[in-house]
Amino acid sequence: MLQELHTLTKGPLELDIDGETFILKTYLCEIPEGLFELRKMVYGEEQAFLKEDQLLLPEDYTCHHVCVYHSGILVAAMVGMPVDQSPYPEMTGATGEELQSCYFSSKGIVHPEYRSRFRLWPLLTYLTFLHGTKSGYNDNLSLFENKSFVELLMDVEWLSHLPDVFYEGDNHRYQLFPARVNLKYGAEEAWEVLDPSVQNAMQENRLTLA
């Protein structure tokens, strides 16, 4: 039987990355402070992917959020949830064995001013995959817009046998690509590129696979 979802951290965790202080917070079934504003900046204005009424959806109120704050501002976030509670089955048509023991991650997002430093994307990935693993799941399913970026981070299985998935965004229709990856493998790959000080903080707070 799968474990019930739980938050990874009992409270905020301070991280030192390249001499800057970041605050890690995780939320369960709660909208994090600043999430709407960050998504609006990136998905609504920068990329013009989503309309304003698409920035927060029902699953955001029931999923697990990994959030990183700097100077009180949310600068990175990702969501995770059991795949059967996510939009993945409806969007892809996947059923049955394809969904068994699977977690779903989505909406990984980093503030534009923080993308070239601090390695926040692998931190989000590591913690989201760690949460999926600790909740009893084996694999992660996701829908990606940028295949080449994902392939720079880790090897994934592109599920090309599924029908094409399209999303109606703010000003255009764009394609999403379903992929599967083992949660432990993905977490290990992300761990390898984390800042050493972040690795130490993860170990000290028992945020590890072991």
PDB file of C-alpha atoms in Angstrom:
ATOM      1  CA  MET A   1       0.000   0.000   0.000  1.00  0.00           C
ATOM      2  CA  LEU A   2       1.287   3.445  -0.879  1.00  0.00           C
ATOM      3  CA  GLN A   3       2.114   5.815   1.914  1.00  0.00           C
ATOM      4  CA  GLU A   4       0.034   8.939   2.346  1.00  0.00           C
ATOM      5  CA  LEU A   5       1.566  12.097   0.934  1.00  0.00           C
ATOM      6  CA  HIS A   6       3.424  14.190   3.453  1.00  0.00           C
ATOM      7  CA  THR A   7       5.520  17.333   3.413  1.00  0.00           C
ATOM      8  CA  LEU A   8       9.261  16.787   3.251  1.00  0.00           C
ATOM      9  CA  THR A   9      10.131  19.498   5.753  1.00  0.00           C
ATOM     10  CA  LYS A  10       8.426  20.407   9.007  1.00  0.00           C
ATOM     11  CA  GLY A  11       9.375  24.050   8.593  1.00  0.00           C
ATOM     12  CA  PRO A  12      11.489  26.427   6.493  1.00  0.00           C
ATOM     13  CA  LEU A  13      15.043  25.294   5.783  1.00  0.00           C
ATOM     14  CA  GLU A  14      17.807  27.849   5.214  1.00  0.00           C
ATOM     15  CA  LEU A  15      20.221  27.111   2.355  1.00  0.00           C
ATOM     16  CA  ASP A  16      23.452  28.890   1.499  1.00  0.00           C
ATOM     17  CA  ILE A  17      24.069  28.835  -2.253  1.00  0.00           C
ATOM     18  CA  ASP A  18      26.982  30.773  -3.738  1.00  0.00           C
ATOM     19  CA  GLY A  19      26.992  33.116  -0.761  1.00  0.00           C
ATOM     20  CA  GLU A  20      23.278  33.878  -0.975  1.00  0.00           C
ATOM     21  CA  THR A  21      20.672  32.770   1.559  1.00  0.00           C
ATOM     22  CA  PHE A  22      17.652  30.903   0.221  1.00  0.00           C
ATOM     23  CA  ILE A  23      14.703  29.509   2.158  1.00  0.00           C
ATOM     24  CA  LEU A  24      13.278  26.129   1.208  1.00  0.00           C
ATOM     25  CA  LYS A  25       9.628  25.522   2.036  1.00  0.00           C
ATOM     26  CA  THR A  26       7.334  22.648   1.132  1.00  0.00           C
ATOM     27  CA  TYR A  27       3.555  22.806   1.131  1.00  0.00           C
ATOM     28  CA  LEU A  28       0.871  20.133   1.011  1.00  0.00           C
ATOM     29  CA  CYS A  29      -2.690  20.966  -0.091  1.00  0.00           C
ATOM     30  CA  GLU A  30      -1.954  24.682   0.227  1.00  0.00           C
ATOM     31  CA  ILE A  31      -1.168  27.438  -2.270  1.00  0.00           C
ATOM     32  CA  PRO A  32       2.322  28.819  -1.557  1.00  0.00           C
ATOM     33  CA  GLU A  33       2.805  32.539  -1.111  1.00  0.00           C
ATOM     34  CA  GLY A  34       3.922  34.107  -4.382  1.00  0.00           C
ATOM     35  CA  LEU A  35       3.037  31.147  -6.624  1.00  0.00           C
ATOM     36  CA  PHE A  36       0.460  32.989  -8.697  1.00  0.00           C
ATOM     37  CA  GLU A  37       2.822  35.944  -9.206  1.00  0.00           C
ATOM     38  CA  LEU A  38       5.754  33.744 -10.290  1.00  0.00           C
ATOM     39  CA  ARG A  39       3.641  31.772 -12.733  1.00  0.00           C
ATOM     40  CA  LYS A  40       2.133  34.953 -14.129  1.00  0.00           C
ATOM     41  CA  MET A  41       5.622  36.395 -14.711  1.00  0.00           C
ATOM     42  CA  VAL A  42       6.930  33.310 -16.507  1.00  0.00           C
ATOM     43  CA  TYR A  43       3.942  31.470 -17.975  1.00  0.00           C
ATOM     44  CA  GLY A  44       1.723  34.485 -18.534  1.00  0.00           C
ATOM     45  CA  GLU A  45       4.075  37.297 -19.536  1.00  0.00           C
ATOM     46  CA  GLU A  46       7.474  35.892 -20.519  1.00  0.00           C
ATOM     47  CA  GLN A  47       6.357  32.773 -22.389  1.00  0.00           C
ATOM     48  CA  ALA A  48       2.703  33.639 -23.002  1.00  0.00           C
ATOM     49  CA  PHE A  49       1.806  29.985 -22.446  1.00  0.00           C
ATOM     50  CA  LEU A  50      -1.088  30.306 -20.015  1.00  0.00           C
ATOM     51  CA  LYS A  51      -4.088  32.529 -19.584  1.00  0.00           C
ATOM     52  CA  GLU A  52      -4.566  34.118 -16.180  1.00  0.00           C
ATOM     53  CA  ASP A  53      -7.345  31.677 -15.232  1.00  0.00           C
ATOM     54  CA  GLN A  54      -4.974  28.768 -16.025  1.00  0.00           C
ATOM     55  CA  LEU A  55      -2.225  29.872 -13.631  1.00  0.00           C
ATOM     56  CA  LEU A  56      -3.807  28.152 -10.617  1.00  0.00           C
ATOM     57  CA  LEU A  57      -5.806  24.968 -11.186  1.00  0.00           C
ATOM     58  CA  PRO A  58      -7.729  22.620  -8.846  1.00  0.00           C
ATOM     59  CA  GLU A  59      -4.778  20.225  -8.512  1.00  0.00           C
ATOM     60  CA  ASP A  60      -2.672  23.049  -7.062  1.00  0.00           C
ATOM     61  CA  TYR A  61      -4.847  22.877  -3.948  1.00  0.00           C
ATOM     62  CA  THR A  62      -4.246  19.138  -3.394  1.00  0.00           C
ATOM     63  CA  CYS A  63      -0.638  18.555  -4.502  1.00  0.00           C
ATOM     64  CA  HIS A  64       2.808  18.896  -2.926  1.00  0.00           C
ATOM     65  CA  HIS A  65       4.733  22.118  -3.690  1.00  0.00           C
ATOM     66  CA  VAL A  66       8.498  22.512  -3.408  1.00  0.00           C
ATOM     67  CA  CYS A  67       9.323  26.216  -3.154  1.00  0.00           C
ATOM     68  CA  VAL A  68      12.523  28.258  -2.894  1.00  0.00           C
ATOM     69  CA  TYR A  69      12.452  31.857  -1.650  1.00  0.00           C
ATOM     70  CA  HIS A  70      15.114  34.571  -1.830  1.00  0.00           C
ATOM     71  CA  SER A  71      14.725  37.834   0.056  1.00  0.00           C
ATOM     72  CA  GLY A  72      11.097  36.908   0.737  1.00  0.00           C
ATOM     73  CA  ILE A  73      10.268  36.359  -2.953  1.00  0.00           C
ATOM     74  CA  LEU A  74       9.361  32.997  -4.486  1.00  0.00           C
ATOM     75  CA  VAL A  75      12.009  32.327  -7.143  1.00  0.00           C
ATOM     76  CA  ALA A  76      11.530  28.616  -7.912  1.00  0.00           C
ATOM     77  CA  ALA A  77       8.729  26.071  -7.556  1.00  0.00           C
ATOM     78  CA  MET A  78       7.592  22.639  -8.716  1.00  0.00           C
ATOM     79  CA  VAL A  79       4.537  20.508  -7.981  1.00  0.00           C
ATOM     80  CA  GLY A  80       4.184  16.775  -7.456  1.00  0.00           C
ATOM     81  CA  MET A  81       1.213  14.481  -6.887  1.00  0.00           C
ATOM     82  CA  PRO A  82      -0.011  10.921  -7.457  1.00  0.00           C
ATOM     83  CA  VAL A  83      -0.574  10.574 -11.177  1.00  0.00           C
ATOM     84  CA  ASP A  84      -4.178   9.416 -10.727  1.00  0.00           C
ATOM     85  CA  GLN A  85      -4.932  12.741  -9.012  1.00  0.00           C
ATOM     86  CA  SER A  86      -3.263  14.725 -11.789  1.00  0.00           C
ATOM     87  CA  PRO A  87      -4.393  15.887 -15.244  1.00  0.00           C
ATOM     88  CA  TYR A  88      -1.997  13.400 -16.891  1.00  0.00           C
ATOM     89  CA  PRO A  89      -4.461  10.529 -17.545  1.00  0.00           C
ATOM     90  CA  GLU A  90      -7.041  12.815 -19.138  1.00  0.00           C
ATOM     91  CA  MET A  91      -4.470  14.681 -21.229  1.00  0.00           C
ATOM     92  CA  THR A  92      -2.662  11.574 -22.515  1.00  0.00           C
ATOM     93  CA  GLY A  93      -5.359   8.906 -22.458  1.00  0.00           C
ATOM     94  CA  ALA A  94      -2.997   6.634 -20.493  1.00  0.00           C
ATOM     95  CA  THR A  95      -4.694   4.024 -18.302  1.00  0.00           C
ATOM     96  CA  GLY A  96      -4.074   0.866 -16.337  1.00  0.00           C
ATOM     97  CA  GLU A  97      -0.535  -0.475 -16.003  1.00  0.00           C
ATOM     98  CA  GLU A  98       1.003   2.671 -17.493  1.00  0.00           C
ATOM     99  CA  LEU A  99      -0.077   4.589 -14.396  1.00  0.00           C
ATOM    100  CA  GLN A 100       0.683   2.028 -11.698  1.00  0.00           C
ATOM    101  CA  SER A 101       3.033   3.185  -8.922  1.00  0.00           C
ATOM    102  CA  CYS A 102       3.615   6.479 -10.719  1.00  0.00           C
ATOM    103  CA  TYR A 103       4.057   9.985  -9.402  1.00  0.00           C
ATOM    104  CA  PHE A 104       3.501  13.115 -11.493  1.00  0.00           C
ATOM    105  CA  SER A 105       5.610  16.269 -11.503  1.00  0.00           C
ATOM    106  CA  SER A 106       4.733  19.468 -13.287  1.00  0.00           C
ATOM    107  CA  LYS A 107       5.193  23.219 -13.571  1.00  0.00           C
ATOM    108  CA  GLY A 108       8.850  23.370 -12.657  1.00  0.00           C
ATOM    109  CA  ILE A 109       9.606  27.062 -12.849  1.00  0.00           C
ATOM    110  CA  VAL A 110      12.561  29.321 -12.032  1.00  0.00           C
ATOM    111  CA  HIS A 111      12.533  33.114 -11.934  1.00  0.00           C
ATOM    112  CA  PRO A 112      14.397  34.471 -15.016  1.00  0.00           C
ATOM    113  CA  GLU A 113      16.997  36.285 -12.917  1.00  0.00           C
ATOM    114  CA  TYR A 114      17.988  33.039 -11.145  1.00  0.00           C
ATOM    115  CA  ARG A 115      18.318  30.624 -14.056  1.00  0.00           C
ATOM    116  CA  SER A 116      22.010  30.977 -14.854  1.00  0.00           C
ATOM    117  CA  ARG A 117      23.131  30.584 -11.220  1.00  0.00           C
ATOM    118  CA  PHE A 118      22.333  28.663  -8.042  1.00  0.00           C
ATOM    119  CA  ARG A 119      21.273  25.347  -9.694  1.00  0.00           C
ATOM    120  CA  LEU A 120      17.689  25.722  -8.559  1.00  0.00           C
ATOM    121  CA  TRP A 121      16.212  23.462 -11.251  1.00  0.00           C
ATOM    122  CA  PRO A 122      18.068  20.336 -10.061  1.00  0.00           C
ATOM    123  CA  LEU A 123      17.174  21.263  -6.479  1.00  0.00           C
ATOM    124  CA  LEU A 124      13.478  21.345  -7.404  1.00  0.00           C
ATOM    125  CA  THR A 125      13.794  18.070  -9.291  1.00  0.00           C
ATOM    126  CA  TYR A 126      15.682  16.343  -6.502  1.00  0.00           C
ATOM    127  CA  LEU A 127      13.201  17.300  -3.794  1.00  0.00           C
ATOM    128  CA  THR A 128      10.119  16.563  -5.896  1.00  0.00           C
ATOM    129  CA  PHE A 129      11.445  13.134  -6.893  1.00  0.00           C
ATOM    130  CA  LEU A 130      12.527  12.487  -3.306  1.00  0.00           C
ATOM    131  CA  HIS A 131       8.986  13.222  -2.160  1.00  0.00           C
ATOM    132  CA  GLY A 132       7.572  10.849  -4.752  1.00  0.00           C
ATOM    133  CA  THR A 133       9.972   8.112  -3.639  1.00  0.00           C
ATOM    134  CA  LYS A 134       9.262   8.608   0.055  1.00  0.00           C
ATOM    135  CA  SER A 135       5.535   8.472  -0.698  1.00  0.00           C
ATOM    136  CA  GLY A 136       5.954   4.965  -2.111  1.00  0.00           C
ATOM    137  CA  TYR A 137       6.110   5.542  -5.878  1.00  0.00           C
ATOM    138  CA  ASN A 138       8.596   4.052  -8.353  1.00  0.00           C
ATOM    139  CA  ASP A 139       8.416   6.169 -11.511  1.00  0.00           C
ATOM    140  CA  ASN A 140       7.705   9.764 -12.408  1.00  0.00           C
ATOM    141  CA  LEU A 141       5.509  10.851 -15.308  1.00  0.00           C
ATOM    142  CA  SER A 142       5.657  14.350 -16.733  1.00  0.00           C
ATOM    143  CA  LEU A 143       4.577  16.420 -19.719  1.00  0.00           C
ATOM    144  CA  PHE A 144       7.401  18.534 -21.134  1.00  0.00           C
ATOM    145  CA  GLU A 145       7.385  21.359 -23.633  1.00  0.00           C
ATOM    146  CA  ASN A 146      11.165  21.444 -24.211  1.00  0.00           C
ATOM    147  CA  LYS A 147      12.618  18.002 -24.956  1.00  0.00           C
ATOM    148  CA  SER A 148      16.198  19.139 -25.529  1.00  0.00           C
ATOM    149  CA  PHE A 149      16.381  20.863 -22.120  1.00  0.00           C
ATOM    150  CA  VAL A 150      15.136  17.746 -20.338  1.00  0.00           C
ATOM    151  CA  GLU A 151      17.673  15.553 -22.148  1.00  0.00           C
ATOM    152  CA  LEU A 152      20.492  17.733 -20.829  1.00  0.00           C
ATOM    153  CA  LEU A 153      19.469  16.824 -17.269  1.00  0.00           C
ATOM    154  CA  MET A 154      18.802  13.080 -17.432  1.00  0.00           C
ATOM    155  CA  ASP A 155      17.806  10.176 -19.637  1.00  0.00           C
ATOM    156  CA  VAL A 156      14.045   9.808 -19.880  1.00  0.00           C
ATOM    157  CA  GLU A 157      11.759   7.473 -21.774  1.00  0.00           C
ATOM    158  CA  TRP A 158       9.719   9.496 -24.230  1.00  0.00           C
ATOM    159  CA  LEU A 159       6.293   7.890 -24.463  1.00  0.00           C
ATOM    160  CA  SER A 160       5.845   8.351 -28.194  1.00  0.00           C
ATOM    161  CA  HIS A 161       3.220   5.608 -28.399  1.00  0.00           C
ATOM    162  CA  LEU A 162       0.699   7.928 -26.734  1.00  0.00           C
ATOM    163  CA  PRO A 163      -1.409  10.280 -28.859  1.00  0.00           C
ATOM    164  CA  ASP A 164      -0.029  13.788 -29.392  1.00  0.00           C
ATOM    165  CA  VAL A 165      -0.793  16.063 -26.461  1.00  0.00           C
ATOM    166  CA  PHE A 166      -1.624  19.707 -27.118  1.00  0.00           C
ATOM    167  CA  TYR A 167      -2.422  22.503 -24.683  1.00  0.00           C
ATOM    168  CA  GLU A 168      -4.400  25.600 -25.502  1.00  0.00           C
ATOM    169  CA  GLY A 169      -2.316  28.451 -24.124  1.00  0.00           C
ATOM    170  CA  ASP A 170      -2.734  32.195 -24.026  1.00  0.00           C
ATOM    171  CA  ASN A 171      -2.058  32.971 -27.658  1.00  0.00           C
ATOM    172  CA  HIS A 172      -1.183  29.665 -29.272  1.00  0.00           C
ATOM    173  CA  ARG A 173      -1.554  25.906 -29.120  1.00  0.00           C
ATOM    174  CA  TYR A 174       1.602  24.096 -28.105  1.00  0.00           C
ATOM    175  CA  GLN A 175       2.625  20.476 -27.860  1.00  0.00           C
ATOM    176  CA  LEU A 176       3.608  18.615 -24.691  1.00  0.00           C
ATOM    177  CA  PHE A 177       5.684  15.438 -24.689  1.00  0.00           C
ATOM    178  CA  PRO A 178       4.935  12.670 -22.151  1.00  0.00           C
ATOM    179  CA  ALA A 179       7.938  11.060 -20.477  1.00  0.00           C
ATOM    180  CA  ARG A 180       8.708   8.503 -17.781  1.00  0.00           C
ATOM    181  CA  VAL A 181      11.767   8.278 -15.535  1.00  0.00           C
ATOM    182  CA  ASN A 182      12.600   6.224 -12.479  1.00  0.00           C
ATOM    183  CA  LEU A 183      12.267   8.437  -9.409  1.00  0.00           C
ATOM    184  CA  LYS A 184      15.399   7.207  -7.641  1.00  0.00           C
ATOM    185  CA  TYR A 185      17.501   7.518 -10.781  1.00  0.00           C
ATOM    186  CA  GLY A 186      16.191  11.026 -11.426  1.00  0.00           C
ATOM    187  CA  ALA A 187      16.860  12.079  -7.840  1.00  0.00           C
ATOM    188  CA  GLU A 188      20.394  10.686  -8.001  1.00  0.00           C
ATOM    189  CA  GLU A 189      21.122  12.516 -11.266  1.00  0.00           C
ATOM    190  CA  ALA A 190      19.857  15.796  -9.808  1.00  0.00           C
ATOM    191  CA  TRP A 191      21.835  15.231  -6.589  1.00  0.00           C
ATOM    192  CA  GLU A 192      25.111  15.005  -8.518  1.00  0.00           C
ATOM    193  CA  VAL A 193      24.886  18.622  -9.693  1.00  0.00           C
ATOM    194  CA  LEU A 194      23.679  20.212  -6.458  1.00  0.00           C
ATOM    195  CA  ASP A 195      25.934  22.709  -4.717  1.00  0.00           C
ATOM    196  CA  PRO A 196      27.996  20.902  -2.014  1.00  0.00           C
ATOM    197  CA  SER A 197      26.556  23.167   0.675  1.00  0.00           C
ATOM    198  CA  VAL A 198      23.053  22.157  -0.427  1.00  0.00           C
ATOM    199  CA  GLN A 199      24.008  18.480  -0.345  1.00  0.00           C
ATOM    200  CA  ASN A 200      25.258  18.957   3.223  1.00  0.00           C
ATOM    201  CA  ALA A 201      22.002  20.650   4.233  1.00  0.00           C
ATOM    202  CA  MET A 202      19.997  17.806   2.679  1.00  0.00           C
ATOM    203  CA  GLN A 203      22.028  15.242   4.616  1.00  0.00           C
ATOM    204  CA  GLU A 204      21.817  17.130   7.902  1.00  0.00           C
ATOM    205  CA  ASN A 205      18.038  17.317   7.580  1.00  0.00           C
ATOM    206  CA  ARG A 206      17.656  13.710   6.411  1.00  0.00           C
ATOM    207  CA  LEU A 207      16.413  14.760   3.003  1.00  0.00           C
ATOM    208  CA  THR A 208      18.133  11.861   1.287  1.00  0.00           C
ATOM    209  CA  LEU A 209      17.146   8.633  -0.435  1.00  0.00           C
ATOM    210  CA  ALA A 210      18.819   6.429   2.192  1.00  0.00           C
TER     211      ALA A 210
END
